[in-house]
PDB file of C-alpha atoms and ligand atoms in Angstrom:
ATOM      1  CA  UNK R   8       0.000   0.000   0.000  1.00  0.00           C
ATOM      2  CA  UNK R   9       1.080   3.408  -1.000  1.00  0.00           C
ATOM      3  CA  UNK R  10       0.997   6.814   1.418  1.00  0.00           C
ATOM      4  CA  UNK R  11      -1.199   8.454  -1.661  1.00  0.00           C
ATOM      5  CA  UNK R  12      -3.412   5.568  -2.135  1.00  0.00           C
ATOM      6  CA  UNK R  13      -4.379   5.798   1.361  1.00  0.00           C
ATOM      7  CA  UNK R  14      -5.271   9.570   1.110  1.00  0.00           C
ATOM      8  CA  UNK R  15      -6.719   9.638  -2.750  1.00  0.00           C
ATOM      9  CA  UNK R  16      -9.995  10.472  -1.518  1.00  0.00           C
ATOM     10  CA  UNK R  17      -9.180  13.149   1.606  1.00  0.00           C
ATOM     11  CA  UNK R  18      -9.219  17.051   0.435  1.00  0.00           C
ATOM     12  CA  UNK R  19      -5.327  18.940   0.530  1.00  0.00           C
ATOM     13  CA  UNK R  20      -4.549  22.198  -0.119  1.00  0.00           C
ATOM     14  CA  UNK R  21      -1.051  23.708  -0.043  1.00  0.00           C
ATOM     15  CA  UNK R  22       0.335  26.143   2.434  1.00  0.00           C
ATOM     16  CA  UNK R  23       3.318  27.881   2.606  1.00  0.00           C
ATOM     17  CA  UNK R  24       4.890  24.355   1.246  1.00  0.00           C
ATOM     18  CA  UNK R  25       2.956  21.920   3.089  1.00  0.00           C
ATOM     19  CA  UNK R  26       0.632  19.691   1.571  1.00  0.00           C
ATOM     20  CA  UNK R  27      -1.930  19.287   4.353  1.00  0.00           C
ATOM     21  CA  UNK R  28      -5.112  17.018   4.395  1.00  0.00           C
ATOM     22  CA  UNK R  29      -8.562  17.450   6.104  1.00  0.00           C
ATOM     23  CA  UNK R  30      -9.919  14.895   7.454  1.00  0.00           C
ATOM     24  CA  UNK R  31     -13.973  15.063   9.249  1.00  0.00           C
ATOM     25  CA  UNK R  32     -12.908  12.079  11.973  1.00  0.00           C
ATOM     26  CA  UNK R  33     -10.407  10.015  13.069  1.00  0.00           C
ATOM     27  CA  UNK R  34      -8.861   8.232  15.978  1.00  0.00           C
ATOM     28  CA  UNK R  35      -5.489  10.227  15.839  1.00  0.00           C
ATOM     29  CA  UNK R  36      -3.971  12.498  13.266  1.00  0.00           C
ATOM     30  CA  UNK R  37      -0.263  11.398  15.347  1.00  0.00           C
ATOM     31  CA  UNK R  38      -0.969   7.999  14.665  1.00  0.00           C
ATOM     32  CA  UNK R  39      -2.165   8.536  10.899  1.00  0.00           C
ATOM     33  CA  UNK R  40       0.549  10.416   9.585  1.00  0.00           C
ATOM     34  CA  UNK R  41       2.903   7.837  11.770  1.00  0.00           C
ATOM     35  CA  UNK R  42       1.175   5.502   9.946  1.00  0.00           C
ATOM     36  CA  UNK R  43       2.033   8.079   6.411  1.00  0.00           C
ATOM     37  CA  UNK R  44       5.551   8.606   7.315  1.00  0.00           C
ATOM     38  CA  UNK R  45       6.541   4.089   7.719  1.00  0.00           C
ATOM     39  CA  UNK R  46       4.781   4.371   3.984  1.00  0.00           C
ATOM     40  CA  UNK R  47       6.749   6.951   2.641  1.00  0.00           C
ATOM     41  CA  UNK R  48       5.100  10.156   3.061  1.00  0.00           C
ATOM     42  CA  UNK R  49       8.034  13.041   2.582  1.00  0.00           C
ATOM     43  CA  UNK R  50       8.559  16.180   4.405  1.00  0.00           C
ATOM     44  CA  UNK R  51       5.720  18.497   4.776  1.00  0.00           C
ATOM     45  CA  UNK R  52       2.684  16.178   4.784  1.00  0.00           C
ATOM     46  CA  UNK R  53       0.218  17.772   7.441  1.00  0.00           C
ATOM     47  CA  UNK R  54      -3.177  16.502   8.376  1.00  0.00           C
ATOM     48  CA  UNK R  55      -5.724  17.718  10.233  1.00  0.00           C
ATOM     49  CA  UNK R  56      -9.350  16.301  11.745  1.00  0.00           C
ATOM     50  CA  UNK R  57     -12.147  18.368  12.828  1.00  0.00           C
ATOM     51  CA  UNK R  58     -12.558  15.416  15.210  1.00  0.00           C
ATOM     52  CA  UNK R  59     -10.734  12.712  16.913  1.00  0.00           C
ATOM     53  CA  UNK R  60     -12.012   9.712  18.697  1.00  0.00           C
ATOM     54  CA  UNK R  61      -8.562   8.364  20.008  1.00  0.00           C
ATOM     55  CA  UNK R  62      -6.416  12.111  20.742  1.00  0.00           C
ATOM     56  CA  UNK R  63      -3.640  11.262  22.114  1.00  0.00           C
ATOM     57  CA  UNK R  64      -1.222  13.388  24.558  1.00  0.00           C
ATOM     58  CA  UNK R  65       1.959  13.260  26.291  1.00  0.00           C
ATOM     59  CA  UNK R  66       2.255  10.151  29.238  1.00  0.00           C
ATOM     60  CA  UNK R  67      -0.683   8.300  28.035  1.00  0.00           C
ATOM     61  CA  UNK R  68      -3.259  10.933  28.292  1.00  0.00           C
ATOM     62  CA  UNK R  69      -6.232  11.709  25.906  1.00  0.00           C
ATOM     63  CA  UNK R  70      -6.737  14.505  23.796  1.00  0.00           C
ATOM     64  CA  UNK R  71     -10.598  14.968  22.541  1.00  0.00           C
ATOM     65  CA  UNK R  72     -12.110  17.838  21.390  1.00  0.00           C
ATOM     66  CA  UNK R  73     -15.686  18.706  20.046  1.00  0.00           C
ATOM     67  CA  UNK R  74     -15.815  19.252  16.347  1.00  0.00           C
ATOM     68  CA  UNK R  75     -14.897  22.733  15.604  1.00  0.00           C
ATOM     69  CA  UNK R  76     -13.902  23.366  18.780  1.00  0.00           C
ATOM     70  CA  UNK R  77     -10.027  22.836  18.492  1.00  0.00           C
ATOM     71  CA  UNK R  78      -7.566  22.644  15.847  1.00  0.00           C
ATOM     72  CA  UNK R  79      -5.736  19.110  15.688  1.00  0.00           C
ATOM     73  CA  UNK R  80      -2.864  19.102  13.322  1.00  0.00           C
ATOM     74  CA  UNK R  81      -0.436  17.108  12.504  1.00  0.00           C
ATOM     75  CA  UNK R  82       3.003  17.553  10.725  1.00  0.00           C
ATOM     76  CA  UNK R  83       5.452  15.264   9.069  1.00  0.00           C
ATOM     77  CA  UNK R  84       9.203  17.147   8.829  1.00  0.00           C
ATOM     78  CA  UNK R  85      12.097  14.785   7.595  1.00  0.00           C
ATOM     79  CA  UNK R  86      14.572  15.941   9.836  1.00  0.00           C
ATOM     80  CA  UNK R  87      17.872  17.414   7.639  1.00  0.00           C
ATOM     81  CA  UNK R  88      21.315  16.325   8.842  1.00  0.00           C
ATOM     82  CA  UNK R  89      22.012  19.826  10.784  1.00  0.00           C
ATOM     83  CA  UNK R  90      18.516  18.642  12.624  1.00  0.00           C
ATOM     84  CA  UNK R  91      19.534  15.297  13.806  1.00  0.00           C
ATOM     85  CA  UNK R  92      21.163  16.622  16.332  1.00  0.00           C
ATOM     86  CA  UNK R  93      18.411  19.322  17.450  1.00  0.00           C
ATOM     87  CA  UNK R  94      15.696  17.046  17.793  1.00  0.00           C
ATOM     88  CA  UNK R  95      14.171  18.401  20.700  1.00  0.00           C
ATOM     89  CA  UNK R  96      13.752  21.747  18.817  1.00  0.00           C
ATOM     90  CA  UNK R  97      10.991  20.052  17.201  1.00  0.00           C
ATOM     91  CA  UNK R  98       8.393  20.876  20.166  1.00  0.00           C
ATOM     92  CA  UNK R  99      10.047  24.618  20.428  1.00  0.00           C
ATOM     93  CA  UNK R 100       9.676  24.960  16.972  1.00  0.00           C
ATOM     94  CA  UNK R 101       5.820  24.372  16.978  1.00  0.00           C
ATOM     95  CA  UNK R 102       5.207  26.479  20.186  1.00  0.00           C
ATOM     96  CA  UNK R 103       7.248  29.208  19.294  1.00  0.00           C
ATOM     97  CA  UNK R 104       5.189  29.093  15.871  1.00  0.00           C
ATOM     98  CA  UNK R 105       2.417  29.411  17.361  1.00  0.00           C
ATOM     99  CA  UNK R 106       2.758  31.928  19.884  1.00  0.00           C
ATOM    100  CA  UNK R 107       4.020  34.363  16.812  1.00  0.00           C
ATOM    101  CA  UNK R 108       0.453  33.693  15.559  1.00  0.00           C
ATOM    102  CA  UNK R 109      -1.226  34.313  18.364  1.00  0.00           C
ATOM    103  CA  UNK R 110       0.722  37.633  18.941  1.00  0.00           C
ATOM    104  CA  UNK R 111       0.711  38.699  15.640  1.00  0.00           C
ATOM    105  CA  UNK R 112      -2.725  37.590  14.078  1.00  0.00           C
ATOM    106  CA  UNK R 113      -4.920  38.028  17.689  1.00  0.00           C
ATOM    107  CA  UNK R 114      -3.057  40.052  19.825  1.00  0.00           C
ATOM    108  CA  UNK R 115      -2.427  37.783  22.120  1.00  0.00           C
ATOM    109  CA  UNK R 116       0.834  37.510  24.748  1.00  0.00           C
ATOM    110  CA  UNK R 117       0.995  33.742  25.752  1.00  0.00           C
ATOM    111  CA  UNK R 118       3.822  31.341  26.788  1.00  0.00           C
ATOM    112  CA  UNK R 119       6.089  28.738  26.465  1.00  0.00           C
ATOM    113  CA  UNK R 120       5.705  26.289  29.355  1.00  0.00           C
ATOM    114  CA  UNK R 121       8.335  23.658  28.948  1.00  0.00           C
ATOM    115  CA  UNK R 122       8.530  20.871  27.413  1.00  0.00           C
ATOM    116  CA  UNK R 123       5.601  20.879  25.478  1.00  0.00           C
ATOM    117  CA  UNK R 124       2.394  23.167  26.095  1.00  0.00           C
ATOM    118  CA  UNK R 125       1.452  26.797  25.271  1.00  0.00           C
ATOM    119  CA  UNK R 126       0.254  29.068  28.243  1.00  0.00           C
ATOM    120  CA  UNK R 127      -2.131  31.597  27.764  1.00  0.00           C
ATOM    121  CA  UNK R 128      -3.501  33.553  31.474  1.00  0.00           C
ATOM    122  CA  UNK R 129      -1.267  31.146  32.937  1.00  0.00           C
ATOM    123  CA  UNK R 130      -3.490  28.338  31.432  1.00  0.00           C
ATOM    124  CA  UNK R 131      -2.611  25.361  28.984  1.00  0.00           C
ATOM    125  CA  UNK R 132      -4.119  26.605  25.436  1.00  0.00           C
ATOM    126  CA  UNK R 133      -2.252  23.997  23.104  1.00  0.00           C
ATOM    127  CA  UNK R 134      -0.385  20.977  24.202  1.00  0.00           C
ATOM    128  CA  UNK R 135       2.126  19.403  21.449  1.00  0.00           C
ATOM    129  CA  UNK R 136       2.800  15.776  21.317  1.00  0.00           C
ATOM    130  CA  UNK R 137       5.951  15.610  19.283  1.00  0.00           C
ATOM    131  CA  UNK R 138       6.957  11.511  17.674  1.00  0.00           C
ATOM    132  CA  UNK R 139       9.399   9.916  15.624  1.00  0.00           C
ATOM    133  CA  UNK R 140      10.200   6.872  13.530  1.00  0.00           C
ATOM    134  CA  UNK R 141      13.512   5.687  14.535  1.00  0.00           C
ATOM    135  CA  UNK R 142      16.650   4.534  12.230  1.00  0.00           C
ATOM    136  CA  UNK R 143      19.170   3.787  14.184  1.00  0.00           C
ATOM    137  CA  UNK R 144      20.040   6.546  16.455  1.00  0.00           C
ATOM    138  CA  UNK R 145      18.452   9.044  13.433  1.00  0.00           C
ATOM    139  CA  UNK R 146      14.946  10.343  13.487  1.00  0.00           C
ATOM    140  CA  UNK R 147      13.941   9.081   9.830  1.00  0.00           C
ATOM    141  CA  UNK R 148      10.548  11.429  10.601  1.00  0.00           C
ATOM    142  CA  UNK R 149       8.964  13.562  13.154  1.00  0.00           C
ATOM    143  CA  UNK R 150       5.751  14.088  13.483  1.00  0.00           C
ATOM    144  CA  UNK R 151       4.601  17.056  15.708  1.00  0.00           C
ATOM    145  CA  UNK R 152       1.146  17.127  17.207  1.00  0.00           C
ATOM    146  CA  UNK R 153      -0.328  20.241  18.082  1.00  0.00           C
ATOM    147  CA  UNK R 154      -3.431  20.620  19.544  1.00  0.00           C
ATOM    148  CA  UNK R 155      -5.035  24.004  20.718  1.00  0.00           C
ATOM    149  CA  UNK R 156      -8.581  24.749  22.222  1.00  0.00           C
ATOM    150  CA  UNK R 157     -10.280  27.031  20.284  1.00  0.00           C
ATOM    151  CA  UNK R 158     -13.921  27.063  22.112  1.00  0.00           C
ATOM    152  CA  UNK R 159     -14.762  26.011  25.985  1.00  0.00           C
ATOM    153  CA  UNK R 160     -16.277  22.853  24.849  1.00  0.00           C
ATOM    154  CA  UNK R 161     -12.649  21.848  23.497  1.00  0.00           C
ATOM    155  CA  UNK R 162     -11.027  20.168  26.794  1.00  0.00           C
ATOM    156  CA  UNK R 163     -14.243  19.210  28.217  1.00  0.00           C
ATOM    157  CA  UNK R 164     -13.851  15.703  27.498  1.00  0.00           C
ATOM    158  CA  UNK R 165     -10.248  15.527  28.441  1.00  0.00           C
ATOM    159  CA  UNK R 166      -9.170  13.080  31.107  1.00  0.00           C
ATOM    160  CA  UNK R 167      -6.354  13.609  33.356  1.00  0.00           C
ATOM    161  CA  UNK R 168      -6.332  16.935  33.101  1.00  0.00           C
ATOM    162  CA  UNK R 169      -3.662  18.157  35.576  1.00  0.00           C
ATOM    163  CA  UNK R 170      -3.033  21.622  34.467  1.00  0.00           C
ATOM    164  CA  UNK R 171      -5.745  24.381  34.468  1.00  0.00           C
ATOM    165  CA  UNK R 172      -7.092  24.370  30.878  1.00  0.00           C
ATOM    166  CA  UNK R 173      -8.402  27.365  28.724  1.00  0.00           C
ATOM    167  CA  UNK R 174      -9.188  28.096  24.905  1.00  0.00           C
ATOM    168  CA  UNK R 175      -8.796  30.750  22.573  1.00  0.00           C
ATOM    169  CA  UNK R 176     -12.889  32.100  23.261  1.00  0.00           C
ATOM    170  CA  UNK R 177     -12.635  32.656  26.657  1.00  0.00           C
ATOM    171  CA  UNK R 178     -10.273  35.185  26.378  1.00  0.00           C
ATOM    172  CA  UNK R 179     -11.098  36.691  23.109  1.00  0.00           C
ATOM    173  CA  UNK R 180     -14.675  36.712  23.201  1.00  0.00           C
ATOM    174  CA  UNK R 181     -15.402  34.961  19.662  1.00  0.00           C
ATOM    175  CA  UNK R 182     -14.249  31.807  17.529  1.00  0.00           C
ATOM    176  CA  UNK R 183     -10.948  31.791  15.420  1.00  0.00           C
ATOM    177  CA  UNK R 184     -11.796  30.001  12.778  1.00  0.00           C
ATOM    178  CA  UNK R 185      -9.862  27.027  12.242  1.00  0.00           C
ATOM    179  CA  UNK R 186      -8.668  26.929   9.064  1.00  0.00           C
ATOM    180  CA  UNK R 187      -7.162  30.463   9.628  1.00  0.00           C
ATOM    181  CA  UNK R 188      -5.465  29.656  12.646  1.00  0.00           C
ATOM    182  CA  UNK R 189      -4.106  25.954  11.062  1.00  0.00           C
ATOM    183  CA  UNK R 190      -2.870  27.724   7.500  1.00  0.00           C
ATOM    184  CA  UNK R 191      -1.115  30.601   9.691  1.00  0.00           C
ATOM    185  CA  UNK R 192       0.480  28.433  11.989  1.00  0.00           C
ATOM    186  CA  UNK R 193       1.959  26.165   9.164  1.00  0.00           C
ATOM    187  CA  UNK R 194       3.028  29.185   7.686  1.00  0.00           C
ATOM    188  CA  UNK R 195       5.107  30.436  10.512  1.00  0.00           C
ATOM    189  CA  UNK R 196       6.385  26.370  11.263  1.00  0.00           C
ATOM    190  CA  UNK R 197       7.974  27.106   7.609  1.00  0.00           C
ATOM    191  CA  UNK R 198       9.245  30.130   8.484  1.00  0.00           C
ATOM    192  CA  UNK R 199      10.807  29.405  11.670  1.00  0.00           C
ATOM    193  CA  UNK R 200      12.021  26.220  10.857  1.00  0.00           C
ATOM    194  CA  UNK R 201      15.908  27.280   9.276  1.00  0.00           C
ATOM    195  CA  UNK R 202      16.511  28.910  12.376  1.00  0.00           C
ATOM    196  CA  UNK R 203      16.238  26.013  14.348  1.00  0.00           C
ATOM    197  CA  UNK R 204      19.514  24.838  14.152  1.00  0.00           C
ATOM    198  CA  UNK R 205      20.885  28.151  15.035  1.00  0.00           C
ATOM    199  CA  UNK R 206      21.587  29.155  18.659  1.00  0.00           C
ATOM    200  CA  UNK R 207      19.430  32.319  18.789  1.00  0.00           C
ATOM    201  CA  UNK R 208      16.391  29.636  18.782  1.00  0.00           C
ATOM    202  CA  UNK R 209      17.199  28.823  22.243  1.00  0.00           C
ATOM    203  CA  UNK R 210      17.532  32.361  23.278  1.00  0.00           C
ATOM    204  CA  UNK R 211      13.942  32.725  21.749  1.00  0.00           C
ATOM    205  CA  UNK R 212      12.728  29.847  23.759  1.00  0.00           C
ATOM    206  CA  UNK R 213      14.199  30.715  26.930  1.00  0.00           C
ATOM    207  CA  UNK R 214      12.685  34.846  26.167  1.00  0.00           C
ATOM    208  CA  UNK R 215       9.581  32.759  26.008  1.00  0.00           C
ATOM    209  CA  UNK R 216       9.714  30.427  28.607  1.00  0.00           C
ATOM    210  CA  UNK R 217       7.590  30.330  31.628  1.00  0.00           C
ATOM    211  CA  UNK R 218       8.378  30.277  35.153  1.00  0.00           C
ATOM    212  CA  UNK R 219      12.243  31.445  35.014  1.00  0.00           C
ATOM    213  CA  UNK R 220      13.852  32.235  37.987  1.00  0.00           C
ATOM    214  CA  UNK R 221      10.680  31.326  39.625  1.00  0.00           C
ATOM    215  CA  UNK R 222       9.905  27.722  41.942  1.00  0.00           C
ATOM    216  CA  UNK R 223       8.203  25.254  40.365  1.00  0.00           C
ATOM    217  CA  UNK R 224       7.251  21.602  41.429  1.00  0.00           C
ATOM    218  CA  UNK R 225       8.127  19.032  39.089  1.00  0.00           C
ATOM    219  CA  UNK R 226       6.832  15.482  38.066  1.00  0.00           C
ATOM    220  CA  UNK R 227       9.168  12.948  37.369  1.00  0.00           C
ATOM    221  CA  UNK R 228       8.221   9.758  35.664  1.00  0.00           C
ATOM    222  CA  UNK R 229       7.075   8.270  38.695  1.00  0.00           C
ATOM    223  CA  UNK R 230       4.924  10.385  39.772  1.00  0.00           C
ATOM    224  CA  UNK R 231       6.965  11.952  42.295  1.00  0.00           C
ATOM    225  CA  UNK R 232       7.044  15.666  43.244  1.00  0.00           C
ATOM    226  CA  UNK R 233      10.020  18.229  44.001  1.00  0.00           C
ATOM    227  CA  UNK R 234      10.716  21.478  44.280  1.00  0.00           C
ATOM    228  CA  UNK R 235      13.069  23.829  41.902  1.00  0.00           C
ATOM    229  CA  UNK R 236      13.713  27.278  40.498  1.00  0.00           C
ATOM    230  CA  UNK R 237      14.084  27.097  37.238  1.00  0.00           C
ATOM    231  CA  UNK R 238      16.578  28.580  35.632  1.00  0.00           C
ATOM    232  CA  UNK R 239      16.349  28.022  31.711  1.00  0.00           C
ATOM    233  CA  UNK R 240      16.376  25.892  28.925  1.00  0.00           C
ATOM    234  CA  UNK R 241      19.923  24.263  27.711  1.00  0.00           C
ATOM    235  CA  UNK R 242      21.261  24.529  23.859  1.00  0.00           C
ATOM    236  CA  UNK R 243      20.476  20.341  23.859  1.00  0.00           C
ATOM    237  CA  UNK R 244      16.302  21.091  24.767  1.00  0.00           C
ATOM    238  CA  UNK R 245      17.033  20.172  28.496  1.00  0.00           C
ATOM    239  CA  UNK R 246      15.423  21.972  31.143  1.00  0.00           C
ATOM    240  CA  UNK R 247      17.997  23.229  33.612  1.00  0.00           C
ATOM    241  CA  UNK R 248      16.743  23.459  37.405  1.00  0.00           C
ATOM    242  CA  UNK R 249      18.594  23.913  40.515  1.00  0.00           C
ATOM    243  CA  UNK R 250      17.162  21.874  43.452  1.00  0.00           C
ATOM    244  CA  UNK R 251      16.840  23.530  46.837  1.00  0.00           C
ATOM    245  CA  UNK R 252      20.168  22.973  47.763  1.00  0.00           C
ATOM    246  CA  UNK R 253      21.732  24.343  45.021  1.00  0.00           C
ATOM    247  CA  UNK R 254      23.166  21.892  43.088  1.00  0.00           C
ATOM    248  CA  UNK R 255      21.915  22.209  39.550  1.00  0.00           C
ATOM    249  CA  UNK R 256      20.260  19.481  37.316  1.00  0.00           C
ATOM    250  CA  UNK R 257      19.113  18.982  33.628  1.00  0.00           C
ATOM    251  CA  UNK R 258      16.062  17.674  33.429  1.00  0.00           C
ATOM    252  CA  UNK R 259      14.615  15.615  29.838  1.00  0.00           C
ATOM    253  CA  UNK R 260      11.443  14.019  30.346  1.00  0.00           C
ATOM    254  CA  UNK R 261       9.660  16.035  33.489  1.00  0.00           C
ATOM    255  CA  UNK R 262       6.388  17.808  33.527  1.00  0.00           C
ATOM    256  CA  UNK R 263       6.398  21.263  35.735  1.00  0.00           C
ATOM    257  CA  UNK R 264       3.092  20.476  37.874  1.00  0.00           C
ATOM    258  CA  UNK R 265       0.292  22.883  38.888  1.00  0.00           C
TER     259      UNK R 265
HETATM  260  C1  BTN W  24      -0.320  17.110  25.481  1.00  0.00           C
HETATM  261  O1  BTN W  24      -0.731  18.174  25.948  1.00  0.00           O
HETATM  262  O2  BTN W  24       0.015  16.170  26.222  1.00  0.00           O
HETATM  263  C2  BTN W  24      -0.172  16.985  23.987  1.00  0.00           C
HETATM  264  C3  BTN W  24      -1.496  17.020  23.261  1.00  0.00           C
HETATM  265  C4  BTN W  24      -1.350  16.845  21.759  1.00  0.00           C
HETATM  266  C5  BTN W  24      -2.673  16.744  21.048  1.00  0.00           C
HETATM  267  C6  BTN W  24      -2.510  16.749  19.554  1.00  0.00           C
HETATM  268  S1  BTN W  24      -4.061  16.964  18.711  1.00  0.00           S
HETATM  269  C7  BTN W  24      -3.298  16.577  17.190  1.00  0.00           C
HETATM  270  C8  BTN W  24      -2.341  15.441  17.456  1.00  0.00           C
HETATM  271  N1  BTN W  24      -3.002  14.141  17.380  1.00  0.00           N
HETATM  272  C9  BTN W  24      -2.977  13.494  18.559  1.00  0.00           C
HETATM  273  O3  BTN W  24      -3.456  12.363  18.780  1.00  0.00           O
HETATM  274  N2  BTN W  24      -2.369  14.270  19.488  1.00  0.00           N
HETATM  275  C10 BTN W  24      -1.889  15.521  18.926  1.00  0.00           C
END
């Protein structure tokens, strides 16, 4: 089976050199274009879904949304040789995208909260589940899920929800329309995306980053809580955190708690 044969019938448009797909419903757009990438499908396939059954989000949670009530895209990027050895960039790179849309197209000032989710009133607006398809000890493809409440009704349905959630409505007062906000966001992923490899990308992060120089409790991977201040992120996507007696740690996998 072919990556085209499987989307012959799904509408594309391009933008900004992205060939991205609609779909109406599916169980994941991570785990179709996954699915895309182990067939073949090159750099700058993007799908999106007005709905998913099966959303998926970082440490096993769901992701569900009411139709027309959040964007879900997904995007396939080939990482080039300079990338390999950026890849956690890839999450930055989507973030930072999108918070130049949100400043630029809506007026809005919203944040980087690391690893992986966008901040807006000091609530998650957009969490990114970033994946790739390993060669080796090369990403053959990443795909970067982004996910973004657009109405109230778009984390209603979300289990697990640890962090206080919010969408684009509450604080605007209307609807961004999706298509808008999904055709300027690709745009700006294309546009930020040769900078990546460049060291000013981590200045940008950290000028966007949340919480620095301020305590924060962190999650590890089991579940356990402690306390640092947090003092930036590193040039290799670590977060770097200095526990309460001083001593200073990197941190790769953690989740800052509530
Ligand atoms: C998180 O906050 O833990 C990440 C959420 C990522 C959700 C997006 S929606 C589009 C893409 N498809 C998925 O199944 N997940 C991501």
């Amino acid at each position: 089976m072919s990556y085209q044969s499987l989307l012959k019938d799904t509408p594309a448009k391009e933008v900004a050199g992205f060939r991205v797909y609609t779909l109406e419903e599916t169980g994941s757009t991570n785990d179709d274009l996954l699915k895309l990438a182990k067939l073949g499908a090159p750099d700058g396939v993007a799908l999106s879904a007005l709905k998913q059954r099966k959303g998926r989000g970082r440490l096993d949670r769901t992701w569900l949304g009411k139709p027309g009530q959040s964007l879900a895209l997904s995007v396939l990027l080939r990482p080039t040789k300079e990338e390999q050895a950026h890849l956690l960039r890839f999450t930055a790179l989507a973030g930072l995208a999108l918070l130049e849309v949100l400043k630029t197209r809506y007026g809005l000032q919203t944040m980087l909260k690391w690893p992986n989710d966008v901040l807006l009133d000091g609530a998650k607006v957009c969490g990114i589940l970033t994946e790739s398809l390993w060669n080796g000890n090369q990403a053959d493809a990443v795909v970067i899920g982004i996910g973004v409440n657009l109405g109230k009704e778009a984390y209603q349905g979300q289990q697990n929800l640890r962090y206080k959630a919010i969408s684009l409505e509450e604080h605007l007062g209307y609807l961004v329309s999706i298509e808008e906000l999904r055709d300027a966001l690709l745009e700006s992923i294309q546009n930020l995306r040769p900078g990546m490899i460049q060291e000013d990308f981590i200045f940008s992060w950290n000028r966007n980053l949340a919480f620095v120089g301020e305590r924060v409790q962190i999650l590890n991977e089991k579940g356990e809580t402690e306390w640092f201040r947090l003092k930036g992120v590193q040039s290799n996507g670590a977060l770097l955190v200095e526990d309460m007696s001083g001593q200073l740690r990197q941190l790769y996998s953690s989740e800052i708690a509530p």
